[in-house]
Amino acid sequence: MTMSDVVPVADVFDALAAAAPEIRAGFAGRAGETDDHNATGDRQLHADIHADELLRAHLGGLDAVGQYASEEAEDVSDVGTGPLSVSVDPLDGSSNLGANNPTGTIVGVYDAPLPAAGSDLVAAAYVLYGPLTTMVAATDDGATRYAITPDGRRDGEPADLPDEPTVYGFGGRVPDWTADFTDYARRVEDELKLRYSGAMVADVNQVLTYGGVFAYPGLRDRPAGKLRTQFEAIPMAYIVEAAGGASTNGTRSVLDAEPETLHERTPVFLGNDALIERAERALD
Ligand SMILES: O=P(O)(O)OC[C@H]1O[C@](O)(COP(=O)(O)O)[C@@H](O)[C@@H]1O
Ligand SMILES: [Mg+2]
Ligand SMILES: [Mg+2]
């Protein structure tokens, strides 16, 4: 009996699946920037705000959800008395919208107040707005890929990470990479094919589909890298580990993270075990 058996995590997945077509339908005309910035200093797009409003309504309205936190809002919102807290990256890779490239939505489900530790995560999911709209949802029992239709999530199939790695994607500019990461990257580049879109959800979905590694490392002048621990790193690490893969921040599983602040960042490596172990040795 896992937590997801007793607390209606499925309701969160269904609410996300219901919001996804509305979020996608709202892209047109919302790729432009607002005058505002989010808590991590990114210029907010109209689409970021619109997606956040839809998710706050769909997820925040659930009886099981007591707290809602978004990458686009400074503070955690109390939205009810339910035992669950949800973290939301309403639009991941939002800068891709202007170039009509893939974007996504990331949701983490915790049975603790936010900011919460990776060990408090009971479920996670991402939606990919690519040629199709798909969702990968994970609990302690594993990861499942769904097609998203106007009638919700359909055709669930296991989203197991292939044993044989074939693709990689590395964030950050090469001159900003540390020497240790550069050594690691050079070896991987000799072995695998490059697949990097600029949207974490799309790049991790490549890895989950074809095997390999995605990383946004710590950089020379930004040791914590770019990605947000609570909203991006922990939920995506949970999904990749549930699919049979591994994660690291360079020294330990991303799920061992205990963020002290809501919008802090962390280096992130996700993919096949051997490539993650090799990263930890290279960065040791
Ligand atoms: O432009 P860069 O440095 O390659 O960064 C791309 C990374 O930033 C992100 O776009 C950040 O996500 P948001 O769009 O949610 O802010 C990730 O999806 C992606 O992995
Ligand atoms: Mg993001
Ligand atoms: Mg975002």
mmCIF file of C-alpha atoms and ligand atoms in Angstrom:
data_model
loop_
_atom_site.group_PDB
_atom_site.id
_atom_site.type_symbol
_atom_site.label_atom_id
_atom_site.label_comp_id
_atom_site.label_asym_id
_atom_site.label_seq_id
_atom_site.Cartn_x
_atom_site.Cartn_y
_atom_site.Cartn_z
ATOM 1 C CA MET A 1 0.000 0.000 0.000
ATOM 2 C CA THR A 2 1.653 3.272 -1.102
ATOM 3 C CA MET A 3 0.541 6.819 -0.283
ATOM 4 C CA SER A 4 -0.796 7.170 -3.838
ATOM 5 C CA ASP A 5 -3.180 4.275 -3.085
ATOM 6 C CA VAL A 6 -4.816 6.114 -0.178
ATOM 7 C CA VAL A 7 -4.722 9.733 -1.351
ATOM 8 C CA PRO A 8 -6.453 10.438 -4.702
ATOM 9 C CA VAL A 9 -3.342 11.209 -6.734
ATOM 10 C CA ALA A 10 -5.356 10.023 -9.758
ATOM 11 C CA ASP A 11 -7.573 13.088 -9.315
ATOM 12 C CA VAL A 12 -4.525 15.308 -9.754
ATOM 13 C CA PHE A 13 -3.548 13.457 -12.948
ATOM 14 C CA ASP A 14 -7.117 13.779 -14.303
ATOM 15 C CA ALA A 15 -7.243 17.504 -13.463
ATOM 16 C CA LEU A 16 -3.907 18.045 -15.239
ATOM 17 C CA ALA A 17 -5.177 16.083 -18.260
ATOM 18 C CA ALA A 18 -8.301 18.277 -18.310
ATOM 19 C CA ALA A 19 -6.273 21.505 -18.139
ATOM 20 C CA ALA A 20 -3.776 20.504 -20.869
ATOM 21 C CA PRO A 21 -6.019 21.019 -23.940
ATOM 22 C CA GLU A 22 -7.100 24.420 -22.564
ATOM 23 C CA ILE A 23 -3.477 25.433 -21.998
ATOM 24 C CA ARG A 24 -2.589 24.389 -25.545
ATOM 25 C CA ALA A 25 -5.607 26.171 -27.018
ATOM 26 C CA GLY A 26 -4.438 29.309 -25.207
ATOM 27 C CA PHE A 27 -0.978 29.454 -26.831
ATOM 28 C CA ALA A 28 -2.110 31.397 -29.895
ATOM 29 C CA GLY A 29 -1.563 35.097 -29.321
ATOM 30 C CA ARG A 30 0.134 34.641 -25.941
ATOM 31 C CA ALA A 31 3.801 34.150 -26.923
ATOM 32 C CA GLY A 32 4.476 37.793 -26.155
ATOM 33 C CA GLU A 33 6.229 39.078 -23.002
ATOM 34 C CA THR A 34 4.474 40.893 -20.167
ATOM 35 C CA ASP A 35 6.215 43.660 -18.193
ATOM 36 C CA ASP A 36 6.550 41.357 -15.210
ATOM 37 C CA HIS A 37 9.256 38.977 -13.975
ATOM 38 C CA ASN A 38 8.875 35.790 -11.921
ATOM 39 C CA ALA A 39 10.672 34.965 -8.654
ATOM 40 C CA THR A 40 13.745 33.691 -10.550
ATOM 41 C CA GLY A 41 14.014 36.836 -12.675
ATOM 42 C CA ASP A 42 12.590 35.447 -15.934
ATOM 43 C CA ARG A 43 10.422 37.778 -18.024
ATOM 44 C CA GLN A 44 6.916 36.266 -17.872
ATOM 45 C CA LEU A 45 5.049 35.492 -21.091
ATOM 46 C CA HIS A 46 1.276 35.898 -21.351
ATOM 47 C CA ALA A 47 1.192 32.127 -21.909
ATOM 48 C CA ASP A 48 3.036 31.488 -18.607
ATOM 49 C CA ILE A 49 0.392 33.486 -16.735
ATOM 50 C CA HIS A 50 -2.535 31.936 -18.616
ATOM 51 C CA ALA A 51 -1.296 28.373 -17.984
ATOM 52 C CA ASP A 52 -0.788 29.177 -14.291
ATOM 53 C CA GLU A 53 -4.345 30.521 -13.978
ATOM 54 C CA LEU A 54 -5.794 27.364 -15.579
ATOM 55 C CA LEU A 55 -3.712 24.993 -13.424
ATOM 56 C CA ARG A 56 -4.461 26.948 -10.256
ATOM 57 C CA ALA A 57 -8.190 26.509 -11.013
ATOM 58 C CA HIS A 58 -8.015 22.826 -12.011
ATOM 59 C CA LEU A 59 -5.538 21.612 -9.354
ATOM 60 C CA GLY A 60 -6.221 24.143 -6.609
ATOM 61 C CA GLY A 61 -9.916 23.300 -6.803
ATOM 62 C CA LEU A 62 -9.416 19.662 -5.818
ATOM 63 C CA ASP A 63 -10.503 18.598 -2.293
ATOM 64 C CA ALA A 64 -7.271 16.641 -1.842
ATOM 65 C CA VAL A 65 -5.070 19.716 -2.522
ATOM 66 C CA GLY A 66 -4.298 22.080 0.343
ATOM 67 C CA GLN A 67 -1.326 24.020 -1.095
ATOM 68 C CA TYR A 68 -0.497 25.280 -4.615
ATOM 69 C CA ALA A 69 2.910 26.696 -5.553
ATOM 70 C CA SER A 70 3.976 27.926 -8.983
ATOM 71 C CA GLU A 71 7.255 28.857 -10.650
ATOM 72 C CA GLU A 72 5.379 32.011 -11.713
ATOM 73 C CA ALA A 73 4.361 33.106 -8.176
ATOM 74 C CA GLU A 74 6.562 34.275 -5.292
ATOM 75 C CA ASP A 75 4.736 32.476 -2.483
ATOM 76 C CA VAL A 76 2.840 29.255 -1.731
ATOM 77 C CA SER A 77 -0.975 29.619 -1.806
ATOM 78 C CA ASP A 78 -3.231 27.852 0.692
ATOM 79 C CA VAL A 79 -6.091 26.608 -1.477
ATOM 80 C CA GLY A 80 -7.894 24.206 0.868
ATOM 81 C CA THR A 81 -7.579 21.691 3.697
ATOM 82 C CA GLY A 82 -6.487 18.627 1.676
ATOM 83 C CA PRO A 83 -3.303 16.670 2.580
ATOM 84 C CA LEU A 84 -1.535 17.230 -0.736
ATOM 85 C CA SER A 85 0.665 20.098 -1.941
ATOM 86 C CA VAL A 86 1.294 20.629 -5.648
ATOM 87 C CA SER A 87 4.279 22.344 -7.284
ATOM 88 C CA VAL A 88 3.711 23.587 -10.844
ATOM 89 C CA ASP A 89 5.911 24.749 -13.698
ATOM 90 C CA PRO A 90 2.940 25.935 -15.766
ATOM 91 C CA LEU A 91 4.914 26.279 -19.015
ATOM 92 C CA ASP A 92 8.309 24.686 -19.255
ATOM 93 C CA GLY A 93 10.466 25.851 -22.127
ATOM 94 C CA SER A 94 8.101 28.779 -22.617
ATOM 95 C CA SER A 95 10.727 30.641 -24.649
ATOM 96 C CA ASN A 96 10.190 27.955 -27.315
ATOM 97 C CA LEU A 97 6.654 29.188 -27.953
ATOM 98 C CA GLY A 98 7.851 32.132 -30.038
ATOM 99 C CA ALA A 99 9.749 29.735 -32.314
ATOM 100 C CA ASN A 100 6.817 27.264 -32.430
ATOM 101 C CA ASN A 101 8.883 24.577 -30.720
ATOM 102 C CA PRO A 102 7.788 22.122 -27.989
ATOM 103 C CA THR A 103 6.890 23.210 -24.477
ATOM 104 C CA GLY A 104 5.564 21.393 -21.412
ATOM 105 C CA THR A 105 3.940 21.524 -17.977
ATOM 106 C CA ILE A 106 5.503 19.907 -14.869
ATOM 107 C CA VAL A 107 3.564 18.966 -11.713
ATOM 108 C CA GLY A 108 4.890 17.552 -8.425
ATOM 109 C CA VAL A 109 2.562 16.098 -5.755
ATOM 110 C CA TYR A 110 3.853 16.159 -2.132
ATOM 111 C CA ASP A 111 2.319 14.925 1.106
ATOM 112 C CA ALA A 112 3.994 17.779 3.043
ATOM 113 C CA PRO A 113 3.925 21.621 3.137
ATOM 114 C CA LEU A 114 6.060 23.471 0.553
ATOM 115 C CA PRO A 115 8.993 23.908 0.191
ATOM 116 C CA ALA A 116 9.207 20.122 0.572
ATOM 117 C CA ALA A 117 11.924 17.486 0.237
ATOM 118 C CA GLY A 118 12.258 15.030 -2.626
ATOM 119 C CA SER A 119 11.403 12.282 -0.137
ATOM 120 C CA ASP A 120 7.981 13.932 0.412
ATOM 121 C CA LEU A 121 7.019 13.476 -3.243
ATOM 122 C CA VAL A 122 4.237 10.890 -3.765
ATOM 123 C CA ALA A 123 3.623 11.432 -7.477
ATOM 124 C CA ALA A 124 4.628 13.600 -10.444
ATOM 125 C CA ALA A 125 3.635 14.202 -14.054
ATOM 126 C CA TYR A 126 4.582 16.186 -17.103
ATOM 127 C CA VAL A 127 2.590 17.153 -20.172
ATOM 128 C CA LEU A 128 4.402 17.611 -23.493
ATOM 129 C CA TYR A 129 2.893 19.984 -26.068
ATOM 130 C CA GLY A 130 4.586 18.563 -29.147
ATOM 131 C CA PRO A 131 3.069 17.375 -32.432
ATOM 132 C CA LEU A 132 0.761 15.472 -30.077
ATOM 133 C CA THR A 133 -0.192 16.290 -26.500
ATOM 134 C CA THR A 134 1.007 13.501 -24.202
ATOM 135 C CA MET A 135 1.433 13.038 -20.459
ATOM 136 C CA VAL A 136 3.821 10.887 -18.439
ATOM 137 C CA ALA A 137 2.579 10.271 -14.908
ATOM 138 C CA ALA A 138 4.496 8.479 -12.145
ATOM 139 C CA THR A 139 3.793 7.046 -8.719
ATOM 140 C CA ASP A 140 5.881 4.664 -6.598
ATOM 141 C CA ASP A 141 4.466 1.877 -8.810
ATOM 142 C CA GLY A 142 6.103 3.181 -11.999
ATOM 143 C CA ALA A 143 5.679 5.601 -14.917
ATOM 144 C CA THR A 144 2.866 5.558 -17.513
ATOM 145 C CA ARG A 145 2.546 7.481 -20.790
ATOM 146 C CA TYR A 146 -0.889 8.691 -21.910
ATOM 147 C CA ALA A 147 -2.330 10.365 -24.962
ATOM 148 C CA ILE A 148 -4.198 13.553 -23.978
ATOM 149 C CA THR A 149 -7.536 14.047 -25.761
ATOM 150 C CA PRO A 150 -10.376 16.541 -25.206
ATOM 151 C CA ASP A 151 -11.919 13.704 -23.134
ATOM 152 C CA GLY A 152 -8.869 13.382 -20.858
ATOM 153 C CA ARG A 153 -5.982 10.875 -20.622
ATOM 154 C CA ARG A 154 -6.188 7.730 -22.785
ATOM 155 C CA ASP A 155 -4.259 4.576 -23.800
ATOM 156 C CA GLY A 156 -1.910 4.354 -20.812
ATOM 157 C CA GLU A 157 1.249 2.335 -21.543
ATOM 158 C CA PRO A 158 4.360 1.732 -19.438
ATOM 159 C CA ALA A 159 6.973 4.486 -19.933
ATOM 160 C CA ASP A 160 10.039 2.359 -19.148
ATOM 161 C CA LEU A 161 13.477 3.810 -19.915
ATOM 162 C CA PRO A 162 15.211 1.723 -22.627
ATOM 163 C CA ASP A 163 18.362 -0.059 -21.386
ATOM 164 C CA GLU A 164 20.453 1.066 -24.360
ATOM 165 C CA PRO A 165 21.246 4.835 -24.321
ATOM 166 C CA THR A 166 21.155 6.618 -27.708
ATOM 167 C CA VAL A 167 20.578 10.377 -27.159
ATOM 168 C CA TYR A 168 21.859 13.243 -24.973
ATOM 169 C CA GLY A 169 20.998 16.889 -24.287
ATOM 170 C CA PHE A 170 23.174 19.325 -22.282
ATOM 171 C CA GLY A 171 22.111 22.841 -21.216
ATOM 172 C CA GLY A 172 24.248 25.944 -20.757
ATOM 173 C CA ARG A 173 26.818 27.493 -23.093
ATOM 174 C CA VAL A 174 29.952 25.352 -23.649
ATOM 175 C CA PRO A 175 32.336 28.180 -22.493
ATOM 176 C CA ASP A 176 30.383 28.299 -19.215
ATOM 177 C CA TRP A 177 30.795 24.571 -18.529
ATOM 178 C CA THR A 178 33.256 23.523 -15.814
ATOM 179 C CA ALA A 179 36.350 21.550 -16.879
ATOM 180 C CA ASP A 180 35.040 18.378 -15.173
ATOM 181 C CA PHE A 181 31.662 18.599 -16.908
ATOM 182 C CA THR A 182 33.338 19.335 -20.244
ATOM 183 C CA ASP A 183 35.384 16.118 -19.942
ATOM 184 C CA TYR A 184 32.210 14.156 -19.174
ATOM 185 C CA ALA A 185 30.319 15.783 -22.046
ATOM 186 C CA ARG A 186 33.063 15.116 -24.594
ATOM 187 C CA ARG A 187 32.941 11.352 -23.873
ATOM 188 C CA VAL A 188 29.134 11.276 -24.107
ATOM 189 C CA GLU A 189 29.221 13.268 -27.360
ATOM 190 C CA ASP A 190 31.471 10.589 -28.863
ATOM 191 C CA GLU A 191 28.932 7.883 -28.027
ATOM 192 C CA LEU A 192 25.408 9.347 -28.395
ATOM 193 C CA LYS A 193 23.319 11.596 -30.705
ATOM 194 C CA LEU A 194 22.494 15.197 -29.758
ATOM 195 C CA ARG A 195 18.816 15.977 -29.013
ATOM 196 C CA TYR A 196 18.391 19.399 -27.306
ATOM 197 C CA SER A 197 15.316 21.590 -27.795
ATOM 198 C CA GLY A 198 15.601 24.085 -24.942
ATOM 199 C CA ALA A 199 12.567 22.669 -23.125
ATOM 200 C CA MET A 200 13.443 20.262 -20.278
ATOM 201 C CA VAL A 201 10.183 18.331 -20.690
ATOM 202 C CA ALA A 202 10.804 17.705 -24.397
ATOM 203 C CA ASP A 203 14.470 16.771 -23.847
ATOM 204 C CA VAL A 204 13.710 14.398 -20.953
ATOM 205 C CA ASN A 205 10.920 12.815 -23.028
ATOM 206 C CA GLN A 206 13.567 12.104 -25.722
ATOM 207 C CA VAL A 207 15.671 10.328 -23.066
ATOM 208 C CA LEU A 208 12.663 8.399 -21.692
ATOM 209 C CA THR A 209 11.770 7.298 -25.240
ATOM 210 C CA TYR A 210 15.223 6.446 -26.649
ATOM 211 C CA GLY A 211 17.521 6.114 -23.592
ATOM 212 C CA GLY A 212 20.434 8.414 -22.777
ATOM 213 C CA VAL A 213 21.058 11.433 -20.563
ATOM 214 C CA PHE A 214 19.757 14.989 -20.072
ATOM 215 C CA ALA A 215 21.732 17.457 -17.974
ATOM 216 C CA TYR A 216 21.638 21.117 -17.028
ATOM 217 C CA PRO A 217 24.887 21.255 -15.037
ATOM 218 C CA GLY A 218 26.303 23.699 -12.564
ATOM 219 C CA LEU A 219 28.161 26.382 -14.545
ATOM 220 C CA ARG A 220 31.434 28.239 -13.868
ATOM 221 C CA ASP A 221 29.620 31.380 -12.728
ATOM 222 C CA ARG A 222 26.379 29.616 -11.665
ATOM 223 C CA PRO A 223 27.320 26.531 -9.573
ATOM 224 C CA ALA A 224 23.610 25.834 -8.957
ATOM 225 C CA GLY A 225 22.857 25.816 -12.708
ATOM 226 C CA LYS A 226 19.498 27.074 -14.014
ATOM 227 C CA LEU A 227 16.709 24.607 -13.217
ATOM 228 C CA ARG A 228 14.437 24.989 -10.172
ATOM 229 C CA THR A 229 14.696 22.268 -7.517
ATOM 230 C CA GLN A 230 11.022 22.239 -6.409
ATOM 231 C CA PHE A 231 9.286 22.898 -9.737
ATOM 232 C CA GLU A 232 11.509 21.100 -12.283
ATOM 233 C CA ALA A 233 14.346 18.957 -10.848
ATOM 234 C CA ILE A 234 12.565 16.926 -8.147
ATOM 235 C CA PRO A 235 9.389 16.040 -10.149
ATOM 236 C CA MET A 236 11.357 15.143 -13.309
ATOM 237 C CA ALA A 237 13.881 13.073 -11.313
ATOM 238 C CA TYR A 238 11.006 11.180 -9.669
ATOM 239 C CA ILE A 239 9.515 10.354 -13.084
ATOM 240 C CA VAL A 240 12.846 9.190 -14.569
ATOM 241 C CA GLU A 241 13.660 7.074 -11.486
ATOM 242 C CA ALA A 242 10.109 5.572 -11.555
ATOM 243 C CA ALA A 243 10.771 4.667 -15.220
ATOM 244 C CA GLY A 244 13.883 2.703 -14.219
ATOM 245 C CA GLY A 245 16.492 5.449 -14.638
ATOM 246 C CA ALA A 246 18.585 7.502 -12.232
ATOM 247 C CA SER A 247 19.227 11.124 -11.272
ATOM 248 C CA THR A 248 21.983 13.188 -9.653
ATOM 249 C CA ASN A 249 22.858 16.749 -8.741
ATOM 250 C CA GLY A 250 26.491 15.722 -9.203
ATOM 251 C CA THR A 251 26.927 13.984 -5.878
ATOM 252 C CA ARG A 252 23.605 12.321 -4.958
ATOM 253 C CA SER A 253 20.078 11.562 -6.224
ATOM 254 C CA VAL A 254 18.057 14.715 -6.879
ATOM 255 C CA LEU A 255 15.349 13.087 -4.722
ATOM 256 C CA ASP A 256 17.637 13.498 -1.677
ATOM 257 C CA ALA A 257 17.259 17.268 -2.065
ATOM 258 C CA GLU A 258 15.674 19.210 0.840
ATOM 259 C CA PRO A 259 15.107 22.712 -0.578
ATOM 260 C CA GLU A 260 15.067 25.486 2.044
ATOM 261 C CA THR A 261 13.582 28.080 -0.278
ATOM 262 C CA LEU A 262 10.837 27.656 -2.886
ATOM 263 C CA HIS A 263 12.671 29.019 -5.928
ATOM 264 C CA GLU A 264 16.215 27.694 -5.406
ATOM 265 C CA ARG A 265 18.104 26.016 -8.279
ATOM 266 C CA THR A 266 20.157 22.829 -8.600
ATOM 267 C CA PRO A 267 22.335 21.031 -11.173
ATOM 268 C CA VAL A 268 20.324 18.189 -12.744
ATOM 269 C CA PHE A 269 21.381 14.970 -14.501
ATOM 270 C CA LEU A 270 18.682 12.452 -15.563
ATOM 271 C CA GLY A 271 18.984 9.212 -17.539
ATOM 272 C CA ASN A 272 20.438 5.705 -17.645
ATOM 273 C CA ASP A 273 22.213 4.498 -14.470
ATOM 274 C CA ALA A 274 25.671 4.080 -16.041
ATOM 275 C CA LEU A 275 25.677 7.636 -17.461
ATOM 276 C CA ILE A 276 24.570 9.055 -14.099
ATOM 277 C CA GLU A 277 27.244 7.084 -12.183
ATOM 278 C CA ARG A 278 29.827 8.265 -14.695
ATOM 279 C CA ALA A 279 28.694 11.895 -14.123
ATOM 280 C CA GLU A 280 29.147 11.532 -10.348
ATOM 281 C CA ARG A 281 32.652 10.116 -10.855
ATOM 282 C CA ALA A 282 33.538 12.923 -13.275
ATOM 283 C CA LEU A 283 32.281 15.655 -10.926
ATOM 284 C CA ASP A 284 33.601 14.069 -7.733
HETATM 285 O O1 LIG B 1 18.121 28.364 -22.783
HETATM 286 P P1 LIG B 1 18.885 27.337 -22.008
HETATM 287 O O2 LIG B 1 20.013 27.920 -21.193
HETATM 288 O O3 LIG B 1 19.363 26.197 -22.857
HETATM 289 O O4 LIG B 1 17.877 26.756 -20.920
HETATM 290 C C1 LIG B 1 16.874 25.874 -21.287
HETATM 291 C C2 LIG B 1 16.240 25.377 -20.021
HETATM 292 O O5 LIG B 1 15.492 26.426 -19.425
HETATM 293 C C3 LIG B 1 14.108 26.074 -19.357
HETATM 294 O O6 LIG B 1 13.461 26.583 -20.471
HETATM 295 C C4 LIG B 1 13.563 26.689 -18.077
HETATM 296 O O7 LIG B 1 12.213 26.446 -17.967
HETATM 297 P P2 LIG B 1 11.092 27.590 -17.987
HETATM 298 O O8 LIG B 1 10.771 27.860 -19.402
HETATM 299 O O9 LIG B 1 9.998 26.935 -17.229
HETATM 300 O O10 LIG B 1 11.644 28.783 -17.281
HETATM 301 C C5 LIG B 1 14.099 24.550 -19.374
HETATM 302 O O11 LIG B 1 12.936 23.999 -19.890
HETATM 303 C C6 LIG B 1 15.284 24.234 -20.289
HETATM 304 O O12 LIG B 1 15.866 22.984 -20.000
HETATM 305 MG MG MG B 2 10.725 25.052 -16.653
HETATM 306 MG MG MG B 3 8.152 27.645 -16.752
#
